[in-house]
Amino acid sequence: MRKVFSAIYLLYAAIIFISLMLIAFPLVLLVSFLLPDLTGKKIILICLRTWAFLFSCLSLFWVVTHGKDHINHKRPHIYVSNHGSYLDAVAVCLCIPQHFFALGKIEMTKVPIFGMIYKRIVIMIDRSSAESRAHSVQILKEEIAAGQSILIFPEGTMNKSEKPLSEFYDGAFRIAIQTQTPILPFVMLNGRNLLPRTNPLKAKPGIIKAIMLPAIEVEGLTESDIPALKEKTYQIMYNALLSETT
């Protein structure tokens, strides 16, 4: 009986997801055509936040955020988070209060409708191409220089293991040091339980909990400090995940 309920619920959530995307799509196209600059991208992010809020309410995937007092709204941050569920895309739209640009995989542009919206708000990267990686990093640096926050999943892709966190790439920490921008780590909890990647038929409604952690300052650090900064951030996030799940 539980499997039948989960299948019905998953179908319902998928219909809500697609329907809201179909509503948002023409608006995003119009904005990106009329305002192909920072203003347009900010409006598109507002559209995505509205989409995420409506999807959250209608599908009963609630997002609750703690620790917003750790965020200094007067300066940009490099947000880094764990990534273990498809629901993370919804959660980050709702839990990050600042305007931000995200680094995302180019493969996501292949998703119908969502992919066309995705590429208008996300800085895409093809990790198999050194040229693409360098280009993406340069764009991220330019956005930070313009006062914008950015979001990077330091695991590089969705964590498919049973461990709370996969190993981190250097990228976010290299950019933080090169631009002297603080790291703002946060963790998202319960997304994997609500919509398991390996078995989506176990989907169920519930609360996704996002916890903003204290910012990590990088003032005065050099590129030789990247391994230590990466390890420090990893341990902070790992401990936060562990304390919430035990």
PDB file of N, CA and C in Angstrom, residues 124-211:
ATOM      1  N   MET A 124      27.204  27.609 -16.448  1.00  0.00           N
ATOM      2  CA  MET A 124      27.383  26.185 -16.726  1.00  0.00           C
ATOM      3  C   MET A 124      28.856  25.803 -16.875  1.00  0.00           C
ATOM      4  N   ILE A 125      29.133  24.562 -16.522  1.00  0.00           N
ATOM      5  CA  ILE A 125      30.495  24.049 -16.613  1.00  0.00           C
ATOM      6  C   ILE A 125      30.467  22.634 -17.171  1.00  0.00           C
ATOM      7  N   ASP A 126      31.383  22.380 -18.078  1.00  0.00           N
ATOM      8  CA  ASP A 126      31.629  21.037 -18.589  1.00  0.00           C
ATOM      9  C   ASP A 126      32.937  20.578 -17.953  1.00  0.00           C
ATOM     10  N   ARG A 127      32.841  19.747 -16.929  1.00  0.00           N
ATOM     11  CA  ARG A 127      34.031  19.373 -16.166  1.00  0.00           C
ATOM     12  C   ARG A 127      35.029  18.563 -16.999  1.00  0.00           C
ATOM     13  N   SER A 128      34.612  18.048 -18.138  1.00  0.00           N
ATOM     14  CA  SER A 128      35.530  17.296 -18.986  1.00  0.00           C
ATOM     15  C   SER A 128      36.390  18.215 -19.847  1.00  0.00           C
ATOM     16  N   SER A 129      36.077  19.506 -19.831  1.00  0.00           N
ATOM     17  CA  SER A 129      36.795  20.470 -20.662  1.00  0.00           C
ATOM     18  C   SER A 129      37.533  21.487 -19.793  1.00  0.00           C
ATOM     19  N   ALA A 130      38.859  21.534 -19.928  1.00  0.00           N
ATOM     20  CA  ALA A 130      39.649  22.511 -19.173  1.00  0.00           C
ATOM     21  C   ALA A 130      39.286  23.930 -19.579  1.00  0.00           C
ATOM     22  N   GLU A 131      38.979  24.123 -20.849  1.00  0.00           N
ATOM     23  CA  GLU A 131      38.588  25.443 -21.338  1.00  0.00           C
ATOM     24  C   GLU A 131      37.274  25.891 -20.711  1.00  0.00           C
ATOM     25  N   SER A 132      36.320  24.975 -20.612  1.00  0.00           N
ATOM     26  CA  SER A 132      35.033  25.291 -19.992  1.00  0.00           C
ATOM     27  C   SER A 132      35.201  25.623 -18.519  1.00  0.00           C
ATOM     28  N   ARG A 133      36.038  24.866 -17.822  1.00  0.00           N
ATOM     29  CA  ARG A 133      36.266  25.110 -16.403  1.00  0.00           C
ATOM     30  C   ARG A 133      36.877  26.495 -16.187  1.00  0.00           C
ATOM     31  N   ALA A 134      37.867  26.829 -17.009  1.00  0.00           N
ATOM     32  CA  ALA A 134      38.532  28.125 -16.877  1.00  0.00           C
ATOM     33  C   ALA A 134      37.567  29.271 -17.181  1.00  0.00           C
ATOM     34  N   HIS A 135      36.729  29.075 -18.198  1.00  0.00           N
ATOM     35  CA  HIS A 135      35.763  30.111 -18.575  1.00  0.00           C
ATOM     36  C   HIS A 135      34.740  30.324 -17.465  1.00  0.00           C
ATOM     37  N   SER A 136      34.262  29.231 -16.877  1.00  0.00           N
ATOM     38  CA  SER A 136      33.264  29.325 -15.801  1.00  0.00           C
ATOM     39  C   SER A 136      33.837  30.035 -14.584  1.00  0.00           C
ATOM     40  N   VAL A 137      35.079  29.704 -14.243  1.00  0.00           N
ATOM     41  CA  VAL A 137      35.735  30.339 -13.092  1.00  0.00           C
ATOM     42  C   VAL A 137      35.878  31.841 -13.319  1.00  0.00           C
ATOM     43  N   GLN A 138      36.227  32.231 -14.538  1.00  0.00           N
ATOM     44  CA  GLN A 138      36.378  33.650 -14.843  1.00  0.00           C
ATOM     45  C   GLN A 138      35.059  34.393 -14.701  1.00  0.00           C
ATOM     46  N   ILE A 139      33.971  33.782 -15.159  1.00  0.00           N
ATOM     47  CA  ILE A 139      32.647  34.407 -15.027  1.00  0.00           C
ATOM     48  C   ILE A 139      32.280  34.559 -13.558  1.00  0.00           C
ATOM     49  N   LEU A 140      32.533  33.517 -12.763  1.00  0.00           N
ATOM     50  CA  LEU A 140      32.223  33.571 -11.335  1.00  0.00           C
ATOM     51  C   LEU A 140      32.991  34.698 -10.651  1.00  0.00           C
ATOM     52  N   LYS A 141      34.254  34.861 -11.014  1.00  0.00           N
ATOM     53  CA  LYS A 141      35.066  35.931 -10.440  1.00  0.00           C
ATOM     54  C   LYS A 141      34.498  37.295 -10.809  1.00  0.00           C
ATOM     55  N   GLU A 142      34.039  37.431 -12.038  1.00  0.00           N
ATOM     56  CA  GLU A 142      33.465  38.699 -12.487  1.00  0.00           C
ATOM     57  C   GLU A 142      32.177  39.017 -11.724  1.00  0.00           C
ATOM     58  N   GLU A 143      31.385  37.994 -11.452  1.00  0.00           N
ATOM     59  CA  GLU A 143      30.138  38.210 -10.699  1.00  0.00           C
ATOM     60  C   GLU A 143      30.450  38.642  -9.265  1.00  0.00           C
ATOM     61  N   ILE A 144      31.450  38.033  -8.661  1.00  0.00           N
ATOM     62  CA  ILE A 144      31.847  38.412  -7.304  1.00  0.00           C
ATOM     63  C   ILE A 144      32.353  39.846  -7.288  1.00  0.00           C
ATOM     64  N   ALA A 145      33.163  40.204  -8.293  1.00  0.00           N
ATOM     65  CA  ALA A 145      33.698  41.566  -8.388  1.00  0.00           C
ATOM     66  C   ALA A 145      32.581  42.590  -8.527  1.00  0.00           C
ATOM     67  N   ALA A 146      31.453  42.150  -9.112  1.00  0.00           N
ATOM     68  CA  ALA A 146      30.293  43.029  -9.279  1.00  0.00           C
ATOM     69  C   ALA A 146      29.404  43.042  -8.033  1.00  0.00           C
ATOM     70  N   GLY A 147      29.829  42.317  -6.982  1.00  0.00           N
ATOM     71  CA  GLY A 147      29.084  42.317  -5.725  1.00  0.00           C
ATOM     72  C   GLY A 147      28.055  41.217  -5.588  1.00  0.00           C
ATOM     73  N   GLN A 148      28.090  40.213  -6.488  1.00  0.00           N
ATOM     74  CA  GLN A 148      27.116  39.123  -6.449  1.00  0.00           C
ATOM     75  C   GLN A 148      27.659  37.925  -5.685  1.00  0.00           C
ATOM     76  N   SER A 149      26.797  37.253  -4.948  1.00  0.00           N
ATOM     77  CA  SER A 149      27.169  35.996  -4.303  1.00  0.00           C
ATOM     78  C   SER A 149      27.076  34.866  -5.322  1.00  0.00           C
ATOM     79  N   ILE A 150      27.773  33.778  -5.055  1.00  0.00           N
ATOM     80  CA  ILE A 150      27.708  32.614  -5.936  1.00  0.00           C
ATOM     81  C   ILE A 150      27.477  31.356  -5.098  1.00  0.00           C
ATOM     82  N   LEU A 151      26.972  30.324  -5.758  1.00  0.00           N
ATOM     83  CA  LEU A 151      26.717  29.037  -5.116  1.00  0.00           C
ATOM     84  C   LEU A 151      27.466  27.957  -5.876  1.00  0.00           C
ATOM     85  N   ILE A 152      28.234  27.160  -5.155  1.00  0.00           N
ATOM     86  CA  ILE A 152      28.954  26.031  -5.743  1.00  0.00           C
ATOM     87  C   ILE A 152      28.739  24.798  -4.862  1.00  0.00           C
ATOM     88  N   PHE A 153      28.400  23.678  -5.501  1.00  0.00           N
ATOM     89  CA  PHE A 153      28.369  22.406  -4.779  1.00  0.00           C
ATOM     90  C   PHE A 153      29.782  21.825  -4.859  1.00  0.00           C
ATOM     91  N   PRO A 154      30.550  21.883  -3.776  1.00  0.00           N
ATOM     92  CA  PRO A 154      31.963  21.479  -3.841  1.00  0.00           C
ATOM     93  C   PRO A 154      32.177  19.996  -4.104  1.00  0.00           C
ATOM     94  N   GLU A 155      31.128  19.178  -3.937  1.00  0.00           N
ATOM     95  CA  GLU A 155      31.262  17.752  -4.261  1.00  0.00           C
ATOM     96  C   GLU A 155      31.305  17.524  -5.775  1.00  0.00           C
ATOM     97  N   GLY A 156      30.909  18.552  -6.522  1.00  0.00           N
ATOM     98  CA  GLY A 156      30.980  18.476  -7.977  1.00  0.00           C
ATOM     99  C   GLY A 156      29.762  17.880  -8.638  1.00  0.00           C
ATOM    100  N   THR A 157      29.137  16.924  -8.001  1.00  0.00           N
ATOM    101  CA  THR A 157      27.947  16.279  -8.518  1.00  0.00           C
ATOM    102  C   THR A 157      27.145  15.725  -7.350  1.00  0.00           C
ATOM    103  N   MET A 158      25.998  15.155  -7.638  1.00  0.00           N
ATOM    104  CA  MET A 158      25.167  14.631  -6.566  1.00  0.00           C
ATOM    105  C   MET A 158      25.863  13.449  -5.879  1.00  0.00           C
ATOM    106  N   ASN A 159      25.863  13.481  -4.563  1.00  0.00           N
ATOM    107  CA  ASN A 159      26.493  12.424  -3.772  1.00  0.00           C
ATOM    108  C   ASN A 159      25.657  11.143  -3.856  1.00  0.00           C
ATOM    109  N   LYS A 160      26.227  10.122  -4.478  1.00  0.00           N
ATOM    110  CA  LYS A 160      25.512   8.853  -4.642  1.00  0.00           C
ATOM    111  C   LYS A 160      25.912   7.829  -3.587  1.00  0.00           C
ATOM    112  N   SER A 161      26.886   8.169  -2.759  1.00  0.00           N
ATOM    113  CA  SER A 161      27.374   7.229  -1.745  1.00  0.00           C
ATOM    114  C   SER A 161      26.504   7.304  -0.493  1.00  0.00           C
ATOM    115  N   GLU A 162      26.802   6.436   0.452  1.00  0.00           N
ATOM    116  CA  GLU A 162      26.081   6.438   1.724  1.00  0.00           C
ATOM    117  C   GLU A 162      26.714   7.408   2.722  1.00  0.00           C
ATOM    118  N   LYS A 163      27.857   7.978   2.371  1.00  0.00           N
ATOM    119  CA  LYS A 163      28.539   8.929   3.252  1.00  0.00           C
ATOM    120  C   LYS A 163      27.814  10.266   3.248  1.00  0.00           C
ATOM    121  N   PRO A 164      27.870  11.005   4.355  1.00  0.00           N
ATOM    122  CA  PRO A 164      27.210  12.314   4.402  1.00  0.00           C
ATOM    123  C   PRO A 164      27.732  13.273   3.339  1.00  0.00           C
ATOM    124  N   LEU A 165      29.039  13.192   3.041  1.00  0.00           N
ATOM    125  CA  LEU A 165      29.668  14.080   2.064  1.00  0.00           C
ATOM    126  C   LEU A 165      30.656  13.293   1.204  1.00  0.00           C
ATOM    127  N   SER A 166      30.727  13.674  -0.078  1.00  0.00           N
ATOM    128  CA  SER A 166      31.795  13.168  -0.935  1.00  0.00           C
ATOM    129  C   SER A 166      32.988  14.121  -0.823  1.00  0.00           C
ATOM    130  N   GLU A 167      34.091  13.739  -1.408  1.00  0.00           N
ATOM    131  CA  GLU A 167      35.265  14.601  -1.392  1.00  0.00           C
ATOM    132  C   GLU A 167      34.984  15.907  -2.138  1.00  0.00           C
ATOM    133  N   PHE A 168      35.634  16.979  -1.699  1.00  0.00           N
ATOM    134  CA  PHE A 168      35.441  18.292  -2.305  1.00  0.00           C
ATOM    135  C   PHE A 168      36.470  18.551  -3.409  1.00  0.00           C
ATOM    136  N   TYR A 169      36.033  19.297  -4.427  1.00  0.00           N
ATOM    137  CA  TYR A 169      36.951  19.839  -5.423  1.00  0.00           C
ATOM    138  C   TYR A 169      37.538  21.150  -4.882  1.00  0.00           C
ATOM    139  N   ASP A 170      38.613  21.607  -5.513  1.00  0.00           N
ATOM    140  CA  ASP A 170      39.298  22.819  -5.057  1.00  0.00           C
ATOM    141  C   ASP A 170      38.599  24.106  -5.483  1.00  0.00           C
ATOM    142  N   GLY A 171      37.788  24.052  -6.547  1.00  0.00           N
ATOM    143  CA  GLY A 171      37.307  25.245  -7.214  1.00  0.00           C
ATOM    144  C   GLY A 171      36.769  26.360  -6.340  1.00  0.00           C
ATOM    145  N   ALA A 172      35.806  26.050  -5.478  1.00  0.00           N
ATOM    146  CA  ALA A 172      35.174  27.068  -4.640  1.00  0.00           C
ATOM    147  C   ALA A 172      36.191  27.748  -3.738  1.00  0.00           C
ATOM    148  N   PHE A 173      37.139  26.988  -3.249  1.00  0.00           N
ATOM    149  CA  PHE A 173      38.111  27.500  -2.281  1.00  0.00           C
ATOM    150  C   PHE A 173      39.216  28.305  -2.972  1.00  0.00           C
ATOM    151  N   ARG A 174      39.550  27.903  -4.173  1.00  0.00           N
ATOM    152  CA  ARG A 174      40.511  28.673  -4.971  1.00  0.00           C
ATOM    153  C   ARG A 174      39.927  30.048  -5.304  1.00  0.00           C
ATOM    154  N   ILE A 175      38.642  30.060  -5.730  1.00  0.00           N
ATOM    155  CA  ILE A 175      37.983  31.327  -6.069  1.00  0.00           C
ATOM    156  C   ILE A 175      37.859  32.210  -4.830  1.00  0.00           C
ATOM    157  N   ALA A 176      37.533  31.599  -3.692  1.00  0.00           N
ATOM    158  CA  ALA A 176      37.389  32.362  -2.447  1.00  0.00           C
ATOM    159  C   ALA A 176      38.686  33.081  -2.095  1.00  0.00           C
ATOM    160  N   ILE A 177      39.796  32.380  -2.211  1.00  0.00           N
ATOM    161  CA  ILE A 177      41.092  32.969  -1.864  1.00  0.00           C
ATOM    162  C   ILE A 177      41.517  34.008  -2.902  1.00  0.00           C
ATOM    163  N   GLN A 178      41.323  33.693  -4.170  1.00  0.00           N
ATOM    164  CA  GLN A 178      41.736  34.619  -5.223  1.00  0.00           C
ATOM    165  C   GLN A 178      40.936  35.920  -5.199  1.00  0.00           C
ATOM    166  N   THR A 179      39.670  35.843  -4.777  1.00  0.00           N
ATOM    167  CA  THR A 179      38.828  37.047  -4.733  1.00  0.00           C
ATOM    168  C   THR A 179      38.670  37.595  -3.314  1.00  0.00           C
ATOM    169  N   GLN A 180      39.263  36.893  -2.323  1.00  0.00           N
ATOM    170  CA  GLN A 180      39.165  37.281  -0.910  1.00  0.00           C
ATOM    171  C   GLN A 180      37.703  37.424  -0.480  1.00  0.00           C
ATOM    172  N   THR A 181      36.911  36.422  -0.854  1.00  0.00           N
ATOM    173  CA  THR A 181      35.482  36.386  -0.536  1.00  0.00           C
ATOM    174  C   THR A 181      35.216  35.279   0.474  1.00  0.00           C
ATOM    175  N   PRO A 182      34.485  35.558   1.564  1.00  0.00           N
ATOM    176  CA  PRO A 182      34.255  34.528   2.579  1.00  0.00           C
ATOM    177  C   PRO A 182      33.419  33.354   2.072  1.00  0.00           C
ATOM    178  N   ILE A 183      33.731  32.186   2.588  1.00  0.00           N
ATOM    179  CA  ILE A 183      32.945  30.980   2.330  1.00  0.00           C
ATOM    180  C   ILE A 183      31.774  30.962   3.304  1.00  0.00           C
ATOM    181  N   LEU A 184      30.570  30.692   2.779  1.00  0.00           N
ATOM    182  CA  LEU A 184      29.395  30.542   3.653  1.00  0.00           C
ATOM    183  C   LEU A 184      28.880  29.111   3.488  1.00  0.00           C
ATOM    184  N   PRO A 185      29.313  28.189   4.361  1.00  0.00           N
ATOM    185  CA  PRO A 185      28.855  26.805   4.235  1.00  0.00           C
ATOM    186  C   PRO A 185      27.442  26.632   4.792  1.00  0.00           C
ATOM    187  N   PHE A 186      26.692  25.751   4.170  1.00  0.00           N
ATOM    188  CA  PHE A 186      25.396  25.364   4.738  1.00  0.00           C
ATOM    189  C   PHE A 186      25.107  23.921   4.351  1.00  0.00           C
ATOM    190  N   VAL A 187      24.243  23.291   5.114  1.00  0.00           N
ATOM    191  CA  VAL A 187      23.889  21.893   4.850  1.00  0.00           C
ATOM    192  C   VAL A 187      22.385  21.768   4.690  1.00  0.00           C
ATOM    193  N   MET A 188      21.992  20.838   3.833  1.00  0.00           N
ATOM    194  CA  MET A 188      20.576  20.547   3.612  1.00  0.00           C
ATOM    195  C   MET A 188      20.305  19.116   4.053  1.00  0.00           C
ATOM    196  N   LEU A 189      19.276  18.949   4.839  1.00  0.00           N
ATOM    197  CA  LEU A 189      18.973  17.664   5.458  1.00  0.00           C
ATOM    198  C   LEU A 189      17.614  17.129   5.020  1.00  0.00           C
ATOM    199  N   ASN A 190      17.535  15.830   4.872  1.00  0.00           N
ATOM    200  CA  ASN A 190      16.295  15.084   4.662  1.00  0.00           C
ATOM    201  C   ASN A 190      15.849  14.993   3.206  1.00  0.00           C
ATOM    202  N   GLY A 191      16.501  15.722   2.304  1.00  0.00           N
ATOM    203  CA  GLY A 191      16.109  15.644   0.897  1.00  0.00           C
ATOM    204  C   GLY A 191      16.242  14.241   0.331  1.00  0.00           C
ATOM    205  N   ARG A 192      17.311  13.554   0.729  1.00  0.00           N
ATOM    206  CA  ARG A 192      17.533  12.193   0.239  1.00  0.00           C
ATOM    207  C   ARG A 192      16.455  11.232   0.724  1.00  0.00           C
ATOM    208  N   ASN A 193      15.939  11.485   1.919  1.00  0.00           N
ATOM    209  CA  ASN A 193      14.883  10.622   2.450  1.00  0.00           C
ATOM    210  C   ASN A 193      13.550  10.882   1.763  1.00  0.00           C
ATOM    211  N   LEU A 194      13.297  12.150   1.437  1.00  0.00           N
ATOM    212  CA  LEU A 194      12.012  12.507   0.833  1.00  0.00           C
ATOM    213  C   LEU A 194      11.927  12.111  -0.635  1.00  0.00           C
ATOM    214  N   LEU A 195      13.054  12.202  -1.333  1.00  0.00           N
ATOM    215  CA  LEU A 195      13.082  11.804  -2.747  1.00  0.00           C
ATOM    216  C   LEU A 195      14.399  11.095  -3.033  1.00  0.00           C
ATOM    217  N   PRO A 196      14.480   9.795  -2.709  1.00  0.00           N
ATOM    218  CA  PRO A 196      15.723   9.046  -2.911  1.00  0.00           C
ATOM    219  C   PRO A 196      16.106   8.999  -4.386  1.00  0.00           C
ATOM    220  N   ARG A 197      17.365   9.280  -4.669  1.00  0.00           N
ATOM    221  CA  ARG A 197      17.838   9.252  -6.054  1.00  0.00           C
ATOM    222  C   ARG A 197      17.755   7.846  -6.629  1.00  0.00           C
ATOM    223  N   THR A 198      18.093   6.845  -5.831  1.00  0.00           N
ATOM    224  CA  THR A 198      18.146   5.475  -6.324  1.00  0.00           C
ATOM    225  C   THR A 198      16.776   4.808  -6.380  1.00  0.00           C
ATOM    226  N   ASN A 199      15.816   5.339  -5.616  1.00  0.00           N
ATOM    227  CA  ASN A 199      14.475   4.732  -5.602  1.00  0.00           C
ATOM    228  C   ASN A 199      13.419   5.813  -5.425  1.00  0.00           C
ATOM    229  N   PRO A 200      13.119   6.575  -6.494  1.00  0.00           N
ATOM    230  CA  PRO A 200      12.156   7.672  -6.379  1.00  0.00           C
ATOM    231  C   PRO A 200      10.743   7.233  -5.999  1.00  0.00           C
ATOM    232  N   LEU A 201      10.439   5.936  -6.152  1.00  0.00           N
ATOM    233  CA  LEU A 201       9.112   5.454  -5.766  1.00  0.00           C
ATOM    234  C   LEU A 201       8.919   5.435  -4.247  1.00  0.00           C
ATOM    235  N   LYS A 202       9.978   5.769  -3.511  1.00  0.00           N
ATOM    236  CA  LYS A 202       9.863   5.920  -2.068  1.00  0.00           C
ATOM    237  C   LYS A 202       9.624   7.385  -1.676  1.00  0.00           C
ATOM    238  N   ALA A 203       9.270   8.213  -2.656  1.00  0.00           N
ATOM    239  CA  ALA A 203       9.044   9.636  -2.401  1.00  0.00           C
ATOM    240  C   ALA A 203       7.915   9.838  -1.396  1.00  0.00           C
ATOM    241  N   LYS A 204       8.078  10.872  -0.570  1.00  0.00           N
ATOM    242  CA  LYS A 204       7.062  11.188   0.424  1.00  0.00           C
ATOM    243  C   LYS A 204       7.184  12.666   0.796  1.00  0.00           C
ATOM    244  N   PRO A 205       6.096  13.278   1.241  1.00  0.00           N
ATOM    245  CA  PRO A 205       6.163  14.683   1.654  1.00  0.00           C
ATOM    246  C   PRO A 205       6.915  14.821   2.974  1.00  0.00           C
ATOM    247  N   GLY A 206       7.421  16.019   3.232  1.00  0.00           N
ATOM    248  CA  GLY A 206       8.136  16.246   4.481  1.00  0.00           C
ATOM    249  C   GLY A 206       8.904  17.550   4.452  1.00  0.00           C
ATOM    250  N   ILE A 207       9.749  17.741   5.453  1.00  0.00           N
ATOM    251  CA  ILE A 207      10.478  18.995   5.630  1.00  0.00           C
ATOM    252  C   ILE A 207      11.947  18.837   5.249  1.00  0.00           C
ATOM    253  N   ILE A 208      12.432  19.739   4.398  1.00  0.00           N
ATOM    254  CA  ILE A 208      13.856  19.838   4.092  1.00  0.00           C
ATOM    255  C   ILE A 208      14.422  20.933   4.987  1.00  0.00           C
ATOM    256  N   LYS A 209      15.399  20.589   5.770  1.00  0.00           N
ATOM    257  CA  LYS A 209      15.984  21.535   6.727  1.00  0.00           C
ATOM    258  C   LYS A 209      17.318  22.045   6.212  1.00  0.00           C
ATOM    259  N   ALA A 210      17.422  23.358   6.057  1.00  0.00           N
ATOM    260  CA  ALA A 210      18.686  23.974   5.642  1.00  0.00           C
ATOM    261  C   ALA A 210      19.277  24.721   6.834  1.00  0.00           C
ATOM    262  N   ILE A 211      20.557  24.512   7.074  1.00  0.00           N
ATOM    263  CA  ILE A 211      21.230  25.157   8.207  1.00  0.00           C
ATOM    264  C   ILE A 211      22.413  25.972   7.689  1.00  0.00           C
TER     265      ILE A 211
END
